[in-house]
CSV table of C-alpha atoms in Angstrom, one decimal:
chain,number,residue,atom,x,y,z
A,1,UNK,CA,1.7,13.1,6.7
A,2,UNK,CA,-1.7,11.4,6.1
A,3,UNK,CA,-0.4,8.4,4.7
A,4,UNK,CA,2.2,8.1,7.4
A,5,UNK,CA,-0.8,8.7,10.2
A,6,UNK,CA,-2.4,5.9,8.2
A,7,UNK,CA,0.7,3.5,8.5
A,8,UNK,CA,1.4,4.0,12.2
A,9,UNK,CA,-2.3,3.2,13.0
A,10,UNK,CA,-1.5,-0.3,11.1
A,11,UNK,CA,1.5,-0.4,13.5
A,12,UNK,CA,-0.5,0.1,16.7
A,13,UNK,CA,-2.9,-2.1,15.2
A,14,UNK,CA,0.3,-5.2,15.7
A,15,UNK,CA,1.0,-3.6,18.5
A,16,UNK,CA,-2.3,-3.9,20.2
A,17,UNK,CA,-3.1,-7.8,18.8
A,18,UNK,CA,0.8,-9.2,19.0
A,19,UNK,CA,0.7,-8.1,23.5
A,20,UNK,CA,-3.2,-8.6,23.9
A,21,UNK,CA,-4.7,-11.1,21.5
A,22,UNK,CA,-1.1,-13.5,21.0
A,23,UNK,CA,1.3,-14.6,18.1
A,24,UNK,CA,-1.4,-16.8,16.3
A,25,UNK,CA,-3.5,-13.6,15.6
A,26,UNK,CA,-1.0,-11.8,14.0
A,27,UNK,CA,-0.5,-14.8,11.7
A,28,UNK,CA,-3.9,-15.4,11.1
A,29,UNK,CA,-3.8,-11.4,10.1
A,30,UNK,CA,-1.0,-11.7,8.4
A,31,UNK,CA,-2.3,-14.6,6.1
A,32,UNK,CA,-5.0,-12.2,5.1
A,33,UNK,CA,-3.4,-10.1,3.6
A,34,UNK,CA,-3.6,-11.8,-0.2
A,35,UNK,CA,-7.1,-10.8,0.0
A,36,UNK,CA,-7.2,-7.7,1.2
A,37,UNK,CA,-4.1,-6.8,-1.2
A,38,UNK,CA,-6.1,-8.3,-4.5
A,39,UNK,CA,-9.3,-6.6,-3.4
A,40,UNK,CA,-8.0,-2.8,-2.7
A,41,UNK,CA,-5.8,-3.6,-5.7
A,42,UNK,CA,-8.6,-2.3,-8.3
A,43,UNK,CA,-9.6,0.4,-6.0
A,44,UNK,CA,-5.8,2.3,-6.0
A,45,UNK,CA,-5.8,1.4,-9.5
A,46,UNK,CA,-8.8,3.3,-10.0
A,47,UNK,CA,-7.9,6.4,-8.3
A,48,UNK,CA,-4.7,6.5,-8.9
A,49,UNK,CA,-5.1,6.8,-13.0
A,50,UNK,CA,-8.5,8.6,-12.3
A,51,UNK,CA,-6.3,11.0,-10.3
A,52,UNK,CA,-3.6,11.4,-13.1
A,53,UNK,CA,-6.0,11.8,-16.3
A,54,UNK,CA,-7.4,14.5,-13.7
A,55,UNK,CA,-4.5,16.2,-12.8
A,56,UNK,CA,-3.5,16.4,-16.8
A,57,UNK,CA,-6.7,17.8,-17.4
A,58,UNK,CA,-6.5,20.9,-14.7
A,59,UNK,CA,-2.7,21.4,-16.1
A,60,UNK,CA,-5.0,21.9,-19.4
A,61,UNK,CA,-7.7,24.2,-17.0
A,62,UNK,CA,-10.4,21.8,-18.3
A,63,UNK,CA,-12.5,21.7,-15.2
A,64,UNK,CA,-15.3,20.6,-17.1
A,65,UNK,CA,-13.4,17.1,-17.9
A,66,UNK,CA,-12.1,16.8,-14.6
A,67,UNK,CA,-15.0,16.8,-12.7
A,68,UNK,CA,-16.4,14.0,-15.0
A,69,UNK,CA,-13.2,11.8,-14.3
A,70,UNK,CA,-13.7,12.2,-10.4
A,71,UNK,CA,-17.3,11.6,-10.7
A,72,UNK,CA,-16.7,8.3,-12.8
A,73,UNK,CA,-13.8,7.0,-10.2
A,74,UNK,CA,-16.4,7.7,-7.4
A,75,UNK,CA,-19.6,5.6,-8.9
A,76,UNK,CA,-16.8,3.0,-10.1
A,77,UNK,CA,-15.2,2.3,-6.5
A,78,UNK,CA,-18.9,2.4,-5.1
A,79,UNK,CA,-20.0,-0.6,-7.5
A,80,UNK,CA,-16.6,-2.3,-7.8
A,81,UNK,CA,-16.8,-2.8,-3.6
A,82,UNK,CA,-20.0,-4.1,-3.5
A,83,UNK,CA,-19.6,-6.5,-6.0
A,84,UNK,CA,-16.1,-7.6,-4.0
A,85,UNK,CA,-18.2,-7.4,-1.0
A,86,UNK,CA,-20.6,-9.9,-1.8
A,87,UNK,CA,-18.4,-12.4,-3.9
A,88,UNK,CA,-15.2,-12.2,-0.8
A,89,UNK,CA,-18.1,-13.3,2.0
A,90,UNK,CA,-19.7,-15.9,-0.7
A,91,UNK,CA,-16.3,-17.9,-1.0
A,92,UNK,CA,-14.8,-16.9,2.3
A,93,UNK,CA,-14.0,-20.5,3.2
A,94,UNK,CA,-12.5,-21.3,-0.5
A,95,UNK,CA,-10.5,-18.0,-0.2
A,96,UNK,CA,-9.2,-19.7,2.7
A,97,UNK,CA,-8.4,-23.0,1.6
A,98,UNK,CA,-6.4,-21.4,-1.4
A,99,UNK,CA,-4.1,-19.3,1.2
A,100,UNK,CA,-3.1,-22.7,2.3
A,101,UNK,CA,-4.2,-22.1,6.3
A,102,UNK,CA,-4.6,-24.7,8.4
A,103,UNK,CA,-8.3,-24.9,9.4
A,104,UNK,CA,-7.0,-24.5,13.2
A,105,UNK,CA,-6.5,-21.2,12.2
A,106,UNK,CA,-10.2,-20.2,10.2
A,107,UNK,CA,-12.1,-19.1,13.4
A,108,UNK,CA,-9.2,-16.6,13.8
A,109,UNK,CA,-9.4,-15.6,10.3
A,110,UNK,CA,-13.2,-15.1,10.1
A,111,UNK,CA,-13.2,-13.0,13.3
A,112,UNK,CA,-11.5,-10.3,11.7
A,113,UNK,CA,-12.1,-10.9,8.0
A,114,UNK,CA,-16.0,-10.6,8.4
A,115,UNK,CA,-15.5,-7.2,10.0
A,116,UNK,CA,-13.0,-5.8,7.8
A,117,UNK,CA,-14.5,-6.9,4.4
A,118,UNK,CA,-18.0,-4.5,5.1
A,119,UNK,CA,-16.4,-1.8,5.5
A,120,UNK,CA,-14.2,-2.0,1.7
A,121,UNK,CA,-17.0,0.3,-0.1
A,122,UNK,CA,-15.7,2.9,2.6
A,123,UNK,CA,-12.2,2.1,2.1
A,124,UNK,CA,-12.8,2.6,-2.0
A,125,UNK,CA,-14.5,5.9,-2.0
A,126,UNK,CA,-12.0,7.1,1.1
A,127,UNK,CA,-8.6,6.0,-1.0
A,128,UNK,CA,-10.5,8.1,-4.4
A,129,UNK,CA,-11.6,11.4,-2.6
A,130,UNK,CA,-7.5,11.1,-0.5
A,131,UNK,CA,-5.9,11.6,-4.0
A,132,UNK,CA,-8.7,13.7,-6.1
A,133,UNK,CA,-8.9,16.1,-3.1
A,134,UNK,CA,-4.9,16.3,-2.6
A,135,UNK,CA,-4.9,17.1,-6.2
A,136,UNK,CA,-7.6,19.8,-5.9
A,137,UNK,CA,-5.3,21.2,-3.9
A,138,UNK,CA,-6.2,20.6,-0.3
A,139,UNK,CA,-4.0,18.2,0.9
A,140,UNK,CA,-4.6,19.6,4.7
A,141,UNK,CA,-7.8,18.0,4.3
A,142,UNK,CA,-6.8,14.8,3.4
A,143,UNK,CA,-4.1,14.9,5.9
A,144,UNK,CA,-6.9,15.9,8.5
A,145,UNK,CA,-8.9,12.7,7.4
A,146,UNK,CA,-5.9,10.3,7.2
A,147,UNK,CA,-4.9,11.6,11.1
A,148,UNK,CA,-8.4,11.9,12.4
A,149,UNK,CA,-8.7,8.6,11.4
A,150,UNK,CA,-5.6,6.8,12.8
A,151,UNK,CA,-5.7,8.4,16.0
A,152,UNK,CA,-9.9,7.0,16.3
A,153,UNK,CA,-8.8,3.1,15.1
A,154,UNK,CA,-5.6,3.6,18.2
A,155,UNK,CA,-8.1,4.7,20.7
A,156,UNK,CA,-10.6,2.1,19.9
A,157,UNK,CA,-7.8,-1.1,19.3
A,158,UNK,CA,-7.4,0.2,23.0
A,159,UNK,CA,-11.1,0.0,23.9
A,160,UNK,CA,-12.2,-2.8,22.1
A,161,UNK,CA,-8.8,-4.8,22.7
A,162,UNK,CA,-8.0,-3.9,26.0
A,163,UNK,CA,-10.7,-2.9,28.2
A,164,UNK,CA,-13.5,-5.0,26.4
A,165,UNK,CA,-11.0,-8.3,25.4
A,166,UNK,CA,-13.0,-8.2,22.2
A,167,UNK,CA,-9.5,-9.8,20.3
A,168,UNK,CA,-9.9,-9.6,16.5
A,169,UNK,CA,-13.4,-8.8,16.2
A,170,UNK,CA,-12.6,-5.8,17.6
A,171,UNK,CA,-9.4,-4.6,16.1
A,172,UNK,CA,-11.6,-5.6,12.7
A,173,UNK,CA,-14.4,-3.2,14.1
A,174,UNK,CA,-12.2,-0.6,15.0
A,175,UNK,CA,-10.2,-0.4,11.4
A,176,UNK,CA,-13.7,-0.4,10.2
A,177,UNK,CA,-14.9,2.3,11.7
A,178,UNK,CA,-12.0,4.6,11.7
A,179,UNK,CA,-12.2,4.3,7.9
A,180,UNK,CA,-16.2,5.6,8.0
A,181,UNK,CA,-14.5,8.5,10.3
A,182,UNK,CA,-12.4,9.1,7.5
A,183,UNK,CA,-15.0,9.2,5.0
A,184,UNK,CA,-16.8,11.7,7.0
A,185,UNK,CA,-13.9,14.0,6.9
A,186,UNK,CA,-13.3,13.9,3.4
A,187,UNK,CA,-16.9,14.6,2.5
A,188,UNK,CA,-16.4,18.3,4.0
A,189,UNK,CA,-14.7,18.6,0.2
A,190,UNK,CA,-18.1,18.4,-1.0
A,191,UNK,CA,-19.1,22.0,1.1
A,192,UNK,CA,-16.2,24.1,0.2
A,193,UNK,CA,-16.4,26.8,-2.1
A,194,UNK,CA,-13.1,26.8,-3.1
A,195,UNK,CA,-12.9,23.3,-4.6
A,196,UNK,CA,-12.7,23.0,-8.4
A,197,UNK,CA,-14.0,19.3,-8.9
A,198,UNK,CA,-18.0,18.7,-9.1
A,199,UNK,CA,-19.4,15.3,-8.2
A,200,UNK,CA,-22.5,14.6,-10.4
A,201,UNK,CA,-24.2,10.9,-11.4
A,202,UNK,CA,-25.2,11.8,-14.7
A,203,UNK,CA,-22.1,10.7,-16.7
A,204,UNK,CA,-21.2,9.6,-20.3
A,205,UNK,CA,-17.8,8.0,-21.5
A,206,UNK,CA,-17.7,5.6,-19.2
A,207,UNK,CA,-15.4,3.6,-21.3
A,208,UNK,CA,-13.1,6.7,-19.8
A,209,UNK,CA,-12.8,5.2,-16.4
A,210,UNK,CA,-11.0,2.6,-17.9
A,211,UNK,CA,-8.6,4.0,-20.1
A,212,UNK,CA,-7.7,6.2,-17.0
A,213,UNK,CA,-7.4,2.8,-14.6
A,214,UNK,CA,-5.3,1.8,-17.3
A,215,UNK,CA,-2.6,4.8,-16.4
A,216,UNK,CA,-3.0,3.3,-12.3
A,217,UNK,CA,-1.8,-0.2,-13.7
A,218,UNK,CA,1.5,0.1,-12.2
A,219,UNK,CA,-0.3,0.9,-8.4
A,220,UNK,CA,-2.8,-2.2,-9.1
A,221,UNK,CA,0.2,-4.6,-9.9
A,222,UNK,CA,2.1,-3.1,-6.7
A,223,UNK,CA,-1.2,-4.2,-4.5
A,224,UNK,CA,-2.1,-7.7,-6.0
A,225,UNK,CA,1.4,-8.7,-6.5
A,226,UNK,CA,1.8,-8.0,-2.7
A,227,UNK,CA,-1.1,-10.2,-2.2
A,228,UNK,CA,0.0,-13.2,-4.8
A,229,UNK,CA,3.7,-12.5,-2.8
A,230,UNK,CA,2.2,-12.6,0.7
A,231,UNK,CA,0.6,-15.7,-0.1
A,232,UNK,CA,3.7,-17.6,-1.8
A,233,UNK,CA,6.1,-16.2,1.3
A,234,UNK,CA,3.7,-17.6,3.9
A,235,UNK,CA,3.9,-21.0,2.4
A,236,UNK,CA,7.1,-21.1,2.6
A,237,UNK,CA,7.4,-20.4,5.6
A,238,UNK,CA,4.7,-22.5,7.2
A,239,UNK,CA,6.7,-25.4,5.7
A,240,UNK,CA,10.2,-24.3,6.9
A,241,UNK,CA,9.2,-22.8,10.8
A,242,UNK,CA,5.5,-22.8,11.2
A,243,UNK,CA,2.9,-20.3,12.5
A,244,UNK,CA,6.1,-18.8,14.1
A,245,UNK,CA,7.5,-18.1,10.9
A,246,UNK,CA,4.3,-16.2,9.8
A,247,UNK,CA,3.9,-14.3,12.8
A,248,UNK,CA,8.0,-13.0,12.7
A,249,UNK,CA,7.7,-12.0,9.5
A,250,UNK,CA,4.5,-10.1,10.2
A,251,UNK,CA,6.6,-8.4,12.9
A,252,UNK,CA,9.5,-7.2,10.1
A,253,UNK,CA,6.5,-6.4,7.6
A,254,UNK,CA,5.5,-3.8,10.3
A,255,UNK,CA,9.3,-2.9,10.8
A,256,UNK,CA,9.2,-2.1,7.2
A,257,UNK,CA,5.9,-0.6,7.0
A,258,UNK,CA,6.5,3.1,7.9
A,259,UNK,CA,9.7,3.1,5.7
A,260,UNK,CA,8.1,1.6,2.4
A,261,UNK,CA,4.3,4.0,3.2
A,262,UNK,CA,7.4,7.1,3.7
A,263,UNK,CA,8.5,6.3,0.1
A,264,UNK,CA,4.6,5.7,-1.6
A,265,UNK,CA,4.2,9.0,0.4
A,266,UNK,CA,6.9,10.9,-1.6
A,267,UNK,CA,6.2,9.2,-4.4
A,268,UNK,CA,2.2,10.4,-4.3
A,269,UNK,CA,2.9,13.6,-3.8
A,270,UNK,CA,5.5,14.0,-6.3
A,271,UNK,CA,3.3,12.4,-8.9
A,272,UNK,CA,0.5,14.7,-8.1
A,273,UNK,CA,2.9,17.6,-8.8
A,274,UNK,CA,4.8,16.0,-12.2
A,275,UNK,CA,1.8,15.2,-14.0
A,276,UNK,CA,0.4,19.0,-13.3
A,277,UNK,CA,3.5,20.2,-14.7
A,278,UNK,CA,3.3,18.0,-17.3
A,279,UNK,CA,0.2,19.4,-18.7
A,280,UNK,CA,1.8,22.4,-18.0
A,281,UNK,CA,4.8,21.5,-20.1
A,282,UNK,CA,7.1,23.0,-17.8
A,283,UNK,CA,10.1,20.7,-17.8
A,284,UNK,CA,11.7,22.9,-15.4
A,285,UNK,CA,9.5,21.9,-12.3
A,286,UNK,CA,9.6,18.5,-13.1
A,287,UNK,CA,13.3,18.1,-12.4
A,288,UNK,CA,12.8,20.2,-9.4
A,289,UNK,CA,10.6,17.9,-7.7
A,290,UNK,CA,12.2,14.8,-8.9
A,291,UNK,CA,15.3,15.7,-7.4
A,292,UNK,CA,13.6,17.1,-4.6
A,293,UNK,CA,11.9,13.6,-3.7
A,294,UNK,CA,14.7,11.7,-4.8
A,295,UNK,CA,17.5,13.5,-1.9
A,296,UNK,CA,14.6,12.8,0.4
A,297,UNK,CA,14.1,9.0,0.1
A,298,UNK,CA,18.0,8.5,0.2
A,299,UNK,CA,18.1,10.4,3.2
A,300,UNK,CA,15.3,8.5,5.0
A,301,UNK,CA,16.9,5.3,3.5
A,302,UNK,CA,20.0,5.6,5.9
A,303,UNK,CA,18.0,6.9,8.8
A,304,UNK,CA,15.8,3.9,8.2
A,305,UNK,CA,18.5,0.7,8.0
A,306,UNK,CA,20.9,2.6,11.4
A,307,UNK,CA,17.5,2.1,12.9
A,308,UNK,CA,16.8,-0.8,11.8
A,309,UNK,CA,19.8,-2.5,12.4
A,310,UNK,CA,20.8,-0.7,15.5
A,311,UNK,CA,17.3,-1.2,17.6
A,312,UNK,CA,15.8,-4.0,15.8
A,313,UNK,CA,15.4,-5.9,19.1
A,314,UNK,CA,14.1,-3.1,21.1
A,315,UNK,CA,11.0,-2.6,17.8
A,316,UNK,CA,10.3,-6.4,17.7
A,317,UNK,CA,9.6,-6.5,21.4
A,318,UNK,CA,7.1,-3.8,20.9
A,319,UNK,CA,4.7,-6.3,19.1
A,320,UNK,CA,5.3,-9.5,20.9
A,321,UNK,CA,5.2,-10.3,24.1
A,322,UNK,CA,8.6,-12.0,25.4
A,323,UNK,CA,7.7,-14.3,28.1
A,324,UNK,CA,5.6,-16.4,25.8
A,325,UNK,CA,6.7,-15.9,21.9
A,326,UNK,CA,11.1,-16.6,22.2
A,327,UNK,CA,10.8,-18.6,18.7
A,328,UNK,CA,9.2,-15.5,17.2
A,329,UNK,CA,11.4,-13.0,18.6
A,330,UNK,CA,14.8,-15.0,17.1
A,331,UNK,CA,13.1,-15.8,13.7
A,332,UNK,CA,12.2,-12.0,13.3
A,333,UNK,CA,15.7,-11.1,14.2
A,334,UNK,CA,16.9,-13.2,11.4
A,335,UNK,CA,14.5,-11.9,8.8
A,336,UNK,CA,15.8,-8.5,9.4
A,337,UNK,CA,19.4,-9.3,8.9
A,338,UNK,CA,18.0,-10.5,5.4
A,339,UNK,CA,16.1,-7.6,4.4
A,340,UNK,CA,17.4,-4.3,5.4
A,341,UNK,CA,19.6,-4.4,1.6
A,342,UNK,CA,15.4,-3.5,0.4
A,343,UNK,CA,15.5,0.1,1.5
A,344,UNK,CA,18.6,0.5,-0.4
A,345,UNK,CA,16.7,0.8,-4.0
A,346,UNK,CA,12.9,0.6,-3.0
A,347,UNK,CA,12.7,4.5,-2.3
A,348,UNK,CA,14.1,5.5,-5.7
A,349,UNK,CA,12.5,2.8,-7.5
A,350,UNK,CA,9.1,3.7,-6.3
A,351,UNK,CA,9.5,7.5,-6.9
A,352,UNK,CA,10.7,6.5,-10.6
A,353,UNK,CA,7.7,4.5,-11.1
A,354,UNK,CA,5.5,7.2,-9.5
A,355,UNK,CA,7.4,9.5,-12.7
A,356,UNK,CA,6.2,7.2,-15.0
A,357,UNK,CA,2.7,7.1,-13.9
A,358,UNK,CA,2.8,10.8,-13.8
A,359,UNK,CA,3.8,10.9,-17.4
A,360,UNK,CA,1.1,8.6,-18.6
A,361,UNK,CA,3.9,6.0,-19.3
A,362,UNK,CA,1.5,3.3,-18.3
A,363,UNK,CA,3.4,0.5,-19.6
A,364,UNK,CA,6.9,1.4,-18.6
A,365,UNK,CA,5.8,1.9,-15.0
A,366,UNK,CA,3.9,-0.9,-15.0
A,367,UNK,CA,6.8,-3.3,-16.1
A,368,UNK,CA,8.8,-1.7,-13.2
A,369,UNK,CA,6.0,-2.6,-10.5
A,370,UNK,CA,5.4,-5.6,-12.0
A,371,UNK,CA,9.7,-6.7,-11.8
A,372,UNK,CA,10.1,-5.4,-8.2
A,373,UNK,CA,6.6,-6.5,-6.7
A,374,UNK,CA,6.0,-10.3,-8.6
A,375,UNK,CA,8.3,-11.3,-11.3
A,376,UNK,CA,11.2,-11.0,-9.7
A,377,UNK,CA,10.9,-12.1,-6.4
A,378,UNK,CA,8.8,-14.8,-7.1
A,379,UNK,CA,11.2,-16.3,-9.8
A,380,UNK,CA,14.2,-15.8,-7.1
A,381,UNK,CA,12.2,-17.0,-4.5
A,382,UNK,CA,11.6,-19.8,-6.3
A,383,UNK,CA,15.2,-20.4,-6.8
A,384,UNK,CA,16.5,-19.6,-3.7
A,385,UNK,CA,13.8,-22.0,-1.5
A,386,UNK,CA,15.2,-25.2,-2.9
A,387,UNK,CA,19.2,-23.6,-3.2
A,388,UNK,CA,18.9,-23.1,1.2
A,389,UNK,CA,17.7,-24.8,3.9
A,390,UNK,CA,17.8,-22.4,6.0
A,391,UNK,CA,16.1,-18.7,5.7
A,392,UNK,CA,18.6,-17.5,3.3
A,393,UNK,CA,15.6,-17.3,0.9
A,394,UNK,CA,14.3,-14.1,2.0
A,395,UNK,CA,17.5,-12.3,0.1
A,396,UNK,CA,15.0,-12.8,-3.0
A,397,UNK,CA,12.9,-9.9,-1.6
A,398,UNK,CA,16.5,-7.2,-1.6
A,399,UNK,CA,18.0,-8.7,-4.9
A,400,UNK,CA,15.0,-8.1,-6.6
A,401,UNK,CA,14.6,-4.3,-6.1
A,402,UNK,CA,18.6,-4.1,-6.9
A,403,UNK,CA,18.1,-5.5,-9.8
A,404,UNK,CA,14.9,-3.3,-10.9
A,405,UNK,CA,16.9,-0.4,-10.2
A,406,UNK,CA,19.0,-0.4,-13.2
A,407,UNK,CA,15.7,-1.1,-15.8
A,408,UNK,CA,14.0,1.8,-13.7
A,409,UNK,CA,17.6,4.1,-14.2
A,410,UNK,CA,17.3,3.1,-17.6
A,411,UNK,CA,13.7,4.7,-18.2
A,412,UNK,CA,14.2,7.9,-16.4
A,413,UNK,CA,17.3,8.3,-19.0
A,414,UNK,CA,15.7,7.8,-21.7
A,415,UNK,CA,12.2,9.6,-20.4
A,416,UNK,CA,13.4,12.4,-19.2
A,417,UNK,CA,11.0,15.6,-18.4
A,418,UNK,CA,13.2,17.4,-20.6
A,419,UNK,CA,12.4,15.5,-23.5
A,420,UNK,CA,9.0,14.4,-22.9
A,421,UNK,CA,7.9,18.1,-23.1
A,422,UNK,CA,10.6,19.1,-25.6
């Protein structure tokens, strides 16, 4: 539920700049998001594996060790998003340049990437307590946070947007400040009696922090290949239809948004579970829950593409405004008749790479990130640019999580719960 609260405040977020600030916002959004994606990369790459060596250790009732590992991911996210901090406003411009903008669009850019980028140390400790606390097991809490959150950054887009026609500064300002709200929420951990994890500075093994960010490699390669992808799918299209082109496929990214944060949803929570019972050794539990999430995504899978096919007019006209944005409107339409195949596999693959994580199979669920998020669609992206000249390109995106499938099939066969705690 929190992460879903979290992904429909993103969507109001469109919502609110594609009707009140215009199409070239969204782009100029939209080619922020390498940044953003590389930056918070490290951070869900830190929490995640912090989370799992955690989660092994209370399976083992070693408190003690736990603790330690929460307190390390903590004091690691605080120093890793300062140093980002500093460095991401140093090169701003550069970081530009390299995206491939057009300097027309910079002033957009800066408006909301100066506002956004302060608030990252928030967004690093918020994304480490959301999975540490969820695996303490108080996952209302982090629920509470995510939704308490979500529902501040939709009531301020609507202030600052709106009523005070503050554009991208203040959708920035509002994002940024929901996230302290967030922060707030979680720190009520820190009070409860019942919680099992301590936070303390004095620490030792810190070379733990990154043998556990290690087991979060396959999260980390999901987030910076999204942001090396972004980046080679916006070139592409600013060469084949413009700043339209950006903008409509921002609009589908949305579209696809609440489906793919429904699947890293199932897939967190049955990760958090799996690796319990895998210090545990109960093999038993394992399959449960993999089955379990697995009926789940298929089922949203359907639900999503009838929607998706059936109303994908109605949802595109939610972020744009028609009077003023036509070429958006039919490019988006287009990109949707291209992607819908991607929620046929992306459910199951992302809850077989969650497995993998959850099993400290580092390696093996990085490989199936790294195929469905980079090396895949970029090589058939590549291919498919100069085979069409039209948008036919985009199939890259569906044929590439087809095609992880069967490698990801492959790995549950042969890694089993049943024999990994045989």
């Amino acid at each position: 539920m929190g992460l879903l609260a979290m992904t429909s405040a993103t969507l109001v977020d469109g919502l609110f700049i594609g009707n009140f600030v215009g199409v070239r916002a969204l782009a100029a959004v939209n080619l922020l998001i390498p940044i953003m994606s590389i930056l918070f990369g490290v951070g869900i790459m830190l929490a995640t594996g912090g989370s799992v060596r955690g989660g092994k250790y209370l399976g083992e009732r070693d408190t003690a060790a736990a603790s330690a590992i929460f307190s390390k991911s903590l004091i690691a996210a605080t120093v890793y998003g300062a140093v980002m901090l500093s460095l991401g406003l140093i090169f701003e411009t550069t970081l530009f340049e390299a995206l491939g903008a057009s300097p027309d669009l910079f002033p957009l850019m800066s408006e909301y990437y100066r506002i956004v980028l302060p608030f990252m140390i928030a967004q690093m400790l918020s994304v480490v307590l959301y999975f540490f606390i969820k695996l303490d097991g108080h996952p209302l809490l982090t629920a509470m946070a995510l939704v308490a959150g979500s529902l501040l950054n939709i009531a301020l887009d609507y202030w600052f947007i709106v009523v005070n026609n503050w554009g991208l500064y203040g959708a920035g300002l509002a994002t940024g400040l929901s996230q302290f709200a967030s922060l707030a929420i979680y720190g009520g951990y820190f009070f409860s009696k019942k919680r099992t994890l301590h936070f303390s500075l004095r620490q030792s093994r810190w070379l733990e922090v990154f043998q556990a960010a290690y087991n979060g490699l396959s999260e980390f390669i999901n987030n910076i290949s999204a942001g090396i992808l972004a980046a080679i799918f916006n070139w592409m299209l600013i060469q084949r239809a413009g700043v339209d082109g950006v903008a409509a496929i921002t609009v589908v990214n949305y579209l696809l948004m609440i489906g793919y944060m429904a699947f890293f949803a199932i897939g967190d929570s049955c990760q958090v579970m799996t690796s319990q019972n895998y210090g545990a050794k109960n093999a038993r539990r394992m399959n449960k829950f993999l089955r379990l999430a697995g009926w789940l995504a298929l089922s949203l899978s359907l639900i999503f593409i009838t929607v998706l096919l059936s109303q994908n007019e109605a949802l595109i006209l939610l972020f744009v405004d028609d009077n003023d944005s036509e070429k958006t409107i039919a490019l988006a339409q287009v990109f949707v008749t291209y992607l819908w195949p991607t929620f046929i596999f992306v459910g199951i693959n992302i809850i077989l790479s969650s497995y993998l994580t959850a099993i400290h199979l580092a390696f093996q669920s990085g490989v199936v990130a790294l195929l469905r998020s980079l090396v895949l669609p970029v090589v058939l992206l590549l291919a498919f640019y100069p085979l069409f000249d039209d948008f036919r390109f985009i199939l890259a995106l569906p044929t590439a999580e087809a095609l992880t499938f069967f490698l990801a099939a492959a790995y549950f066969i042969r890694y089993r719960p049943k024999r990994m705690v045989g």
